Amino acid sequence: MFLRRLMGLFSLDMGIDLGTCNTLVAVRGEGIVLNEPSVVAVRKGTNEVLKTRDGEAVGLAAKAMVGRTPGSITAIRPLKEGVIADFEITQAMLSYFIRKVHGNRAIAHPRVVIAVPFGITAVEKRAVLNSAERAGAQRVYLIDEPKAAAIGAGLPIHEPRASMIVDVGGGTTEVAVLSLSDIAACTSLRVAGDDMDEAIMNYMRRTYNLMIGPQTAENIKIQVGSTAPLPEETKTEVKGRDMISGLPRRAVVTSEEIRESLKEPVGQIIEGVLHTLEQLEPELAADLVDNGICLAGGGALLRGLDTVLAKASGLDVRLADDPLTCVARGTAECLENLDAWAPAMDSDEDEYQ
């Protein structure tokens, strides 16, 4: 125990939002120091991380390769729907990010707080713990993602009243009501930003016979995506491959069309919010009449999402400050008060069946 505390003095304690799309790292006392895509480029048929002239192809360097690699290289996202899909590549990615944050420090064995989706299995938790340990972490703690998001959004979750967070990430949407520093009701949906991108890709195939990649779909969502009518509807040019001729082609789509394509995934998120509200005790439900709902995560930036949620629930809905970084900031807050939060978090010393 003494050795662990001594090592902690010479390492940077980290909070990690290990997301399906992006990984954010916050350091105690410094805030968020890294925000890169959760992508790794490897040589096909192996788990060997690709080396380039600029270093390892992880994060931003790897994302630039998605959809553009030759047959000998594969760009992989090692997390799917918020959980580890490829253990070894996740370990390599975490190791790279930890080294990058620590720089040239002699000792790089940080204590790490990692946010994970609510309700994942013991096996999935163990995979996260093992990946972080093998990547060089001295001690690993796991915190439920909606709790970290609520802390990062500044919600008063320690008080005896309800606070509600809807964290729309890349792989999962976490809907939770918290009170007295714990989760009173939660729904974890495997529907989020990736599913919105997939819905746009499917729409372009059905309507325009145009095949596009996930990065193009994400750009369309950012440029013209919405869930409610806009004051001024917009359009954007889309480039891809014609499904009939096989040749490159372009098309123009409108914000109304993209809104129609997003109805299904957005509808599932709304159903998840309503389902969570239906689980509440009457006093907690009453608190939310005044406190409303807080939106966090990258998906919360989709235009009009707050409007449709407010209409469906009858509650006030607001966007958190800097919603993209709420989870990472929440893990950093836990690091600042690790002794207080540690008993409420799973750690690498716990036993999993």
Tab-separated table of C-alpha atoms in Angstrom:
chain	number	residue	atom	x	y	z
A	1	MET	CA	0.000	0.000	0.000
A	2	PHE	CA	2.827	2.403	0.907
A	3	LEU	CA	4.586	1.621	-2.389
A	4	ARG	CA	1.423	2.353	-4.364
A	5	ARG	CA	0.973	5.719	-2.675
A	6	LEU	CA	4.646	6.568	-3.245
A	7	MET	CA	4.376	5.715	-6.945
A	8	GLY	CA	1.225	7.826	-7.164
A	9	LEU	CA	3.271	10.870	-6.155
A	10	PHE	CA	5.479	10.485	-9.246
A	11	SER	CA	2.771	9.675	-11.804
A	12	LEU	CA	-0.125	11.561	-13.295
A	13	ASP	CA	-3.456	10.227	-12.065
A	14	MET	CA	-5.815	10.023	-15.051
A	15	GLY	CA	-9.515	9.991	-15.724
A	16	ILE	CA	-10.417	8.280	-19.002
A	17	ASP	CA	-13.603	8.445	-21.032
A	18	LEU	CA	-13.037	5.265	-23.044
A	19	GLY	CA	-15.583	5.947	-25.751
A	20	THR	CA	-16.636	4.020	-28.825
A	21	CYS	CA	-15.787	6.990	-31.066
A	22	ASN	CA	-13.351	9.082	-29.034
A	23	THR	CA	-11.145	8.623	-25.984
A	24	LEU	CA	-10.626	11.602	-23.698
A	25	VAL	CA	-8.027	11.745	-20.948
A	26	ALA	CA	-8.118	14.190	-18.031
A	27	VAL	CA	-5.241	14.627	-15.588
A	28	ARG	CA	-5.736	15.648	-11.977
A	29	GLY	CA	-5.048	19.355	-11.629
A	30	GLU	CA	-4.647	19.898	-15.395
A	31	GLY	CA	-8.047	19.101	-16.920
A	32	ILE	CA	-8.483	17.410	-20.290
A	33	VAL	CA	-5.122	16.847	-21.979
A	34	LEU	CA	-6.024	14.400	-24.753
A	35	ASN	CA	-9.016	13.951	-27.062
A	36	GLU	CA	-8.451	11.504	-29.922
A	37	PRO	CA	-10.516	9.007	-31.932
A	38	SER	CA	-10.678	5.443	-30.574
A	39	VAL	CA	-9.095	4.027	-33.729
A	40	VAL	CA	-5.981	1.909	-34.286
A	41	ALA	CA	-4.401	0.974	-37.628
A	42	VAL	CA	-2.870	-2.520	-37.753
A	43	ARG	CA	-1.305	-4.769	-40.348
A	44	LYS	CA	-4.009	-7.049	-41.681
A	45	GLY	CA	-4.209	-10.446	-40.003
A	46	THR	CA	-2.137	-9.323	-37.004
A	47	ASN	CA	-2.442	-7.120	-33.920
A	48	GLU	CA	0.720	-5.256	-34.856
A	49	VAL	CA	0.113	-1.510	-34.637
A	50	LEU	CA	1.149	0.219	-37.851
A	51	LYS	CA	4.240	2.413	-37.591
A	52	THR	CA	4.412	5.565	-39.717
A	53	ARG	CA	7.021	8.268	-40.156
A	54	ASP	CA	5.248	10.250	-37.433
A	55	GLY	CA	4.992	7.348	-34.971
A	56	GLU	CA	2.281	4.790	-34.172
A	57	ALA	CA	-0.953	4.938	-36.159
A	58	VAL	CA	-3.312	5.436	-33.219
A	59	GLY	CA	-6.000	8.068	-32.644
A	60	LEU	CA	-6.045	10.971	-35.092
A	61	ALA	CA	-3.469	9.371	-37.394
A	62	ALA	CA	-5.504	6.159	-37.611
A	63	LYS	CA	-8.867	7.890	-38.129
A	64	ALA	CA	-7.506	9.647	-41.203
A	65	MET	CA	-6.977	6.159	-42.681
A	66	VAL	CA	-10.529	4.841	-42.106
A	67	GLY	CA	-12.004	3.758	-45.457
A	68	ARG	CA	-8.774	4.635	-47.259
A	69	THR	CA	-6.447	1.740	-46.368
A	70	PRO	CA	-4.887	-0.717	-48.859
A	71	GLY	CA	-5.516	-4.440	-48.451
A	72	SER	CA	-2.502	-4.897	-46.172
A	73	ILE	CA	-3.718	-2.439	-43.502
A	74	THR	CA	-6.895	-2.326	-41.401
A	75	ALA	CA	-8.148	0.644	-39.364
A	76	ILE	CA	-9.988	-0.793	-36.355
A	77	ARG	CA	-12.245	0.677	-33.708
A	78	PRO	CA	-11.576	-1.740	-30.824
A	79	LEU	CA	-14.676	-0.722	-28.856
A	80	LYS	CA	-18.208	-1.497	-29.953
A	81	GLU	CA	-21.325	-0.158	-28.256
A	82	GLY	CA	-19.260	1.091	-25.339
A	83	VAL	CA	-17.506	-2.206	-24.546
A	84	ILE	CA	-14.258	-3.821	-25.634
A	85	ALA	CA	-14.560	-5.816	-28.843
A	86	ASP	CA	-10.813	-6.400	-29.332
A	87	PHE	CA	-8.851	-6.818	-26.096
A	88	GLU	CA	-5.282	-6.657	-27.424
A	89	ILE	CA	-5.850	-3.634	-29.637
A	90	THR	CA	-7.653	-1.786	-26.822
A	91	GLN	CA	-4.628	-2.481	-24.615
A	92	ALA	CA	-2.283	-1.121	-27.291
A	93	MET	CA	-4.446	1.992	-27.703
A	94	LEU	CA	-4.608	2.680	-23.955
A	95	SER	CA	-0.870	2.123	-23.619
A	96	TYR	CA	-0.227	4.636	-26.409
A	97	PHE	CA	-2.499	7.272	-24.835
A	98	ILE	CA	-0.975	6.802	-21.359
A	99	ARG	CA	2.550	7.156	-22.762
A	100	LYS	CA	1.533	10.193	-24.774
A	101	VAL	CA	0.083	11.939	-21.724
A	102	HIS	CA	3.062	11.072	-19.506
A	103	GLY	CA	5.610	12.142	-22.101
A	104	ASN	CA	9.191	11.526	-20.978
A	105	ARG	CA	8.496	11.065	-17.260
A	106	ALA	CA	10.562	8.290	-15.722
A	107	ILE	CA	7.618	6.678	-13.904
A	108	ALA	CA	4.411	6.193	-15.859
A	109	HIS	CA	2.159	4.059	-13.691
A	110	PRO	CA	-0.881	6.239	-13.021
A	111	ARG	CA	-3.958	5.561	-10.982
A	112	VAL	CA	-6.785	5.573	-13.509
A	113	VAL	CA	-10.535	6.166	-13.288
A	114	ILE	CA	-12.359	4.829	-16.363
A	115	ALA	CA	-16.002	5.501	-17.210
A	116	VAL	CA	-17.962	2.471	-18.468
A	117	PRO	CA	-21.590	2.061	-19.578
A	118	PHE	CA	-24.077	1.310	-16.823
A	119	GLY	CA	-25.101	-2.322	-16.521
A	120	ILE	CA	-22.248	-3.937	-18.461
A	121	THR	CA	-21.437	-7.476	-17.376
A	122	ALA	CA	-18.720	-8.527	-14.932
A	123	VAL	CA	-16.783	-10.044	-17.845
A	124	GLU	CA	-16.907	-6.741	-19.735
A	125	LYS	CA	-15.748	-4.867	-16.615
A	126	ARG	CA	-12.886	-7.295	-16.154
A	127	ALA	CA	-11.836	-6.733	-19.786
A	128	VAL	CA	-11.577	-2.974	-19.156
A	129	LEU	CA	-9.639	-3.479	-15.914
A	130	ASN	CA	-7.216	-5.934	-17.508
A	131	SER	CA	-6.638	-3.723	-20.544
A	132	ALA	CA	-5.786	-0.719	-18.379
A	133	GLU	CA	-3.527	-2.757	-16.068
A	134	ARG	CA	-1.570	-4.246	-18.973
A	135	ALA	CA	-1.322	-0.795	-20.539
A	136	GLY	CA	0.617	0.349	-17.480
A	137	ALA	CA	-1.924	1.600	-14.948
A	138	GLN	CA	-0.906	1.201	-11.302
A	139	ARG	CA	-4.499	0.996	-9.978
A	140	VAL	CA	-7.769	1.070	-11.925
A	141	TYR	CA	-11.214	2.242	-10.825
A	142	LEU	CA	-14.427	1.987	-12.848
A	143	ILE	CA	-17.274	4.483	-12.594
A	144	ASP	CA	-20.666	4.284	-14.289
A	145	GLU	CA	-20.713	6.570	-17.313
A	146	PRO	CA	-23.982	8.388	-16.467
A	147	LYS	CA	-22.666	9.168	-12.977
A	148	ALA	CA	-19.415	10.568	-14.422
A	149	ALA	CA	-21.407	12.612	-16.959
A	150	ALA	CA	-23.633	14.046	-14.231
A	151	ILE	CA	-20.613	14.988	-12.102
A	152	GLY	CA	-18.911	16.584	-15.109
A	153	ALA	CA	-22.092	18.499	-15.981
A	154	GLY	CA	-22.143	19.974	-12.467
A	155	LEU	CA	-25.413	18.361	-11.371
A	156	PRO	CA	-25.958	18.263	-7.572
A	157	ILE	CA	-26.100	14.469	-7.431
A	158	HIS	CA	-25.000	14.363	-3.765
A	159	GLU	CA	-28.231	16.073	-2.656
A	160	PRO	CA	-31.446	14.203	-1.683
A	161	ARG	CA	-33.249	15.240	-4.857
A	162	ALA	CA	-33.396	13.963	-8.389
A	163	SER	CA	-30.934	14.967	-11.113
A	164	MET	CA	-31.442	13.527	-14.594
A	165	ILE	CA	-28.742	13.088	-17.239
A	166	VAL	CA	-29.046	11.844	-20.834
A	167	ASP	CA	-25.566	11.059	-22.180
A	168	VAL	CA	-25.694	10.417	-25.936
A	169	GLY	CA	-22.341	8.954	-26.932
A	170	GLY	CA	-21.046	7.143	-29.991
A	171	GLY	CA	-21.970	3.580	-29.057
A	172	THR	CA	-24.432	3.940	-26.167
A	173	THR	CA	-26.960	6.353	-24.758
A	174	GLU	CA	-27.076	6.422	-20.957
A	175	VAL	CA	-30.265	7.753	-19.364
A	176	ALA	CA	-30.095	8.064	-15.576
A	177	VAL	CA	-31.700	9.703	-12.590
A	178	LEU	CA	-29.359	10.204	-9.626
A	179	SER	CA	-29.881	11.121	-5.991
A	180	LEU	CA	-27.593	10.997	-2.931
A	181	SER	CA	-24.535	10.247	-5.128
A	182	ASP	CA	-25.997	7.093	-6.638
A	183	ILE	CA	-28.189	5.973	-9.523
A	184	ALA	CA	-31.893	5.682	-8.702
A	185	ALA	CA	-32.992	4.568	-12.176
A	186	CYS	CA	-31.078	4.013	-15.397
A	187	THR	CA	-31.577	2.784	-18.940
A	188	SER	CA	-28.540	1.941	-21.074
A	189	LEU	CA	-29.343	1.923	-24.796
A	190	ARG	CA	-27.144	0.436	-27.498
A	191	VAL	CA	-28.376	3.232	-29.755
A	192	ALA	CA	-26.336	6.411	-30.203
A	193	GLY	CA	-24.268	8.430	-32.667
A	194	ASP	CA	-23.003	5.419	-34.639
A	195	ASP	CA	-26.574	4.300	-35.276
A	196	MET	CA	-27.449	7.767	-36.556
A	197	ASP	CA	-24.527	7.553	-38.998
A	198	GLU	CA	-25.695	4.097	-40.080
A	199	ALA	CA	-29.228	5.426	-40.619
A	200	ILE	CA	-27.866	8.162	-42.905
A	201	MET	CA	-25.795	5.626	-44.862
A	202	ASN	CA	-28.869	3.410	-45.328
A	203	TYR	CA	-30.956	6.386	-46.462
A	204	MET	CA	-28.393	7.366	-49.090
A	205	ARG	CA	-28.339	3.772	-50.401
A	206	ARG	CA	-32.134	3.457	-50.557
A	207	THR	CA	-32.933	6.898	-51.920
A	208	TYR	CA	-29.950	7.834	-54.076
A	209	ASN	CA	-28.285	4.452	-54.816
A	210	LEU	CA	-25.173	6.069	-53.376
A	211	MET	CA	-22.759	4.257	-51.086
A	212	ILE	CA	-20.988	6.455	-48.548
A	213	GLY	CA	-18.656	5.711	-45.641
A	214	PRO	CA	-19.195	6.335	-41.937
A	215	GLN	CA	-16.997	9.441	-41.908
A	216	THR	CA	-19.030	11.006	-44.707
A	217	ALA	CA	-22.252	10.104	-42.869
A	218	GLU	CA	-20.933	11.708	-39.687
A	219	ASN	CA	-20.052	14.891	-41.585
A	220	ILE	CA	-23.575	15.018	-43.043
A	221	LYS	CA	-25.044	14.629	-39.544
A	222	ILE	CA	-22.893	17.481	-38.246
A	223	GLN	CA	-23.570	19.790	-41.202
A	224	VAL	CA	-27.319	19.377	-41.761
A	225	GLY	CA	-28.573	16.827	-39.209
A	226	SER	CA	-31.499	17.781	-36.966
A	227	THR	CA	-34.436	16.260	-35.107
A	228	ALA	CA	-36.773	19.265	-35.272
A	229	PRO	CA	-37.574	21.761	-38.060
A	230	LEU	CA	-34.868	24.382	-38.498
A	231	PRO	CA	-35.520	28.146	-38.829
A	232	GLU	CA	-33.821	27.874	-42.215
A	233	GLU	CA	-33.516	24.446	-43.817
A	234	THR	CA	-30.153	23.708	-45.442
A	235	LYS	CA	-28.592	21.296	-47.930
A	236	THR	CA	-25.188	19.741	-48.521
A	237	GLU	CA	-23.334	17.944	-51.300
A	238	VAL	CA	-22.561	14.267	-50.731
A	239	LYS	CA	-19.920	12.284	-52.623
A	240	GLY	CA	-19.729	8.512	-52.843
A	241	ARG	CA	-19.898	5.494	-55.149
A	242	ASP	CA	-22.883	4.835	-57.401
A	243	MET	CA	-24.338	1.393	-56.605
A	244	ILE	CA	-25.441	0.787	-60.200
A	245	SER	CA	-22.538	2.079	-62.312
A	246	GLY	CA	-19.860	1.614	-59.640
A	247	LEU	CA	-18.463	5.052	-60.494
A	248	PRO	CA	-17.855	8.038	-58.197
A	249	ARG	CA	-20.844	10.365	-58.058
A	250	ARG	CA	-22.248	13.262	-56.067
A	251	ALA	CA	-25.729	14.112	-54.811
A	252	VAL	CA	-27.353	16.951	-52.886
A	253	VAL	CA	-29.413	16.166	-49.764
A	254	THR	CA	-31.495	18.486	-47.611
A	255	SER	CA	-31.786	18.807	-43.854
A	256	GLU	CA	-35.430	17.615	-44.119
A	257	GLU	CA	-34.281	14.341	-45.699
A	258	ILE	CA	-31.624	13.731	-43.050
A	259	ARG	CA	-34.147	14.504	-40.315
A	260	GLU	CA	-36.427	11.828	-41.767
A	261	SER	CA	-33.563	9.303	-41.849
A	262	LEU	CA	-32.792	9.920	-38.153
A	263	LYS	CA	-36.336	9.306	-36.910
A	264	GLU	CA	-35.776	5.684	-35.872
A	265	PRO	CA	-32.622	6.064	-33.708
A	266	VAL	CA	-33.882	9.321	-32.191
A	267	GLY	CA	-37.236	7.660	-31.466
A	268	GLN	CA	-35.471	4.862	-29.565
A	269	ILE	CA	-33.613	7.424	-27.430
A	270	ILE	CA	-36.894	9.166	-26.617
A	271	GLU	CA	-38.443	5.814	-25.641
A	272	GLY	CA	-35.472	5.157	-23.332
A	273	VAL	CA	-35.966	8.519	-21.608
A	274	LEU	CA	-39.686	7.885	-21.099
A	275	HIS	CA	-39.013	4.355	-19.819
A	276	THR	CA	-36.577	5.697	-17.222
A	277	LEU	CA	-39.064	8.338	-16.068
A	278	GLU	CA	-41.726	5.654	-15.639
A	279	GLN	CA	-39.482	3.760	-13.179
A	280	LEU	CA	-39.163	6.667	-10.730
A	281	GLU	CA	-40.581	6.994	-7.246
A	282	PRO	CA	-43.168	9.811	-7.062
A	283	GLU	CA	-40.920	12.149	-5.044
A	284	LEU	CA	-38.059	11.807	-7.517
A	285	ALA	CA	-40.436	12.406	-10.433
A	286	ALA	CA	-41.718	15.515	-8.662
A	287	ASP	CA	-38.159	16.870	-8.330
A	288	LEU	CA	-37.669	16.671	-12.084
A	289	VAL	CA	-40.609	19.011	-12.702
A	290	ASP	CA	-38.323	21.750	-11.383
A	291	ASN	CA	-34.896	20.331	-12.205
A	292	GLY	CA	-35.565	19.059	-15.743
A	293	ILE	CA	-33.174	17.006	-17.880
A	294	CYS	CA	-29.521	17.682	-18.716
A	295	LEU	CA	-28.111	16.531	-22.089
A	296	ALA	CA	-24.465	15.459	-22.416
A	297	GLY	CA	-22.265	13.617	-24.917
A	298	GLY	CA	-21.430	14.352	-28.529
A	299	GLY	CA	-24.870	13.242	-29.721
A	300	ALA	CA	-26.450	15.960	-27.577
A	301	LEU	CA	-25.133	18.486	-30.114
A	302	LEU	CA	-27.590	17.190	-32.732
A	303	ARG	CA	-29.812	20.151	-33.542
A	304	GLY	CA	-33.260	20.012	-31.992
A	305	LEU	CA	-32.667	16.992	-29.737
A	306	ASP	CA	-33.449	19.087	-26.666
A	307	THR	CA	-36.668	20.285	-28.310
A	308	VAL	CA	-38.033	16.829	-29.150
A	309	LEU	CA	-37.109	15.465	-25.703
A	310	ALA	CA	-38.838	18.396	-23.998
A	311	LYS	CA	-41.969	17.867	-26.106
A	312	ALA	CA	-42.065	14.114	-25.403
A	313	SER	CA	-41.378	14.342	-21.650
A	314	GLY	CA	-43.017	17.632	-20.738
A	315	LEU	CA	-39.855	18.621	-18.844
A	316	ASP	CA	-37.337	21.388	-19.355
A	317	VAL	CA	-34.273	20.104	-21.240
A	318	ARG	CA	-30.933	21.912	-21.260
A	319	LEU	CA	-27.575	21.245	-22.845
A	320	ALA	CA	-24.618	20.806	-20.485
A	321	ASP	CA	-21.651	23.124	-20.814
A	322	ASP	CA	-19.199	21.498	-23.247
A	323	PRO	CA	-21.238	18.263	-23.487
A	324	LEU	CA	-18.466	16.395	-25.332
A	325	THR	CA	-16.194	16.449	-22.291
A	326	CYS	CA	-18.689	15.893	-19.441
A	327	VAL	CA	-17.718	12.264	-18.802
A	328	ALA	CA	-13.986	12.983	-18.852
A	329	ARG	CA	-14.434	15.971	-16.534
A	330	GLY	CA	-16.482	13.772	-14.217
A	331	THR	CA	-13.685	11.208	-13.977
A	332	ALA	CA	-11.234	14.028	-13.249
A	333	GLU	CA	-13.483	15.250	-10.433
A	334	CYS	CA	-13.427	11.738	-8.960
A	335	LEU	CA	-9.621	11.827	-9.056
A	336	GLU	CA	-9.621	15.081	-7.087
A	337	ASN	CA	-11.628	13.331	-4.345
A	338	LEU	CA	-10.461	9.755	-4.859
A	339	ASP	CA	-10.657	8.757	-1.197
A	340	ALA	CA	-14.310	9.818	-1.074
A	341	TRP	CA	-15.347	8.259	-4.374
A	342	ALA	CA	-13.251	5.063	-4.338
A	343	PRO	CA	-15.681	3.023	-2.172
A	344	ALA	CA	-18.455	3.672	-4.710
A	345	MET	CA	-16.367	2.528	-7.694
A	346	ASP	CA	-15.346	-0.930	-8.897
A	347	SER	CA	-11.584	-1.474	-8.851
A	348	ASP	CA	-8.942	-3.995	-9.861
A	349	GLU	CA	-8.950	-5.371	-6.321
A	350	ASP	CA	-12.616	-6.366	-6.500
A	351	GLU	CA	-13.612	-9.928	-7.327
A	352	TYR	CA	-15.726	-10.610	-10.407
A	353	GLN	CA	-17.594	-13.864	-10.835
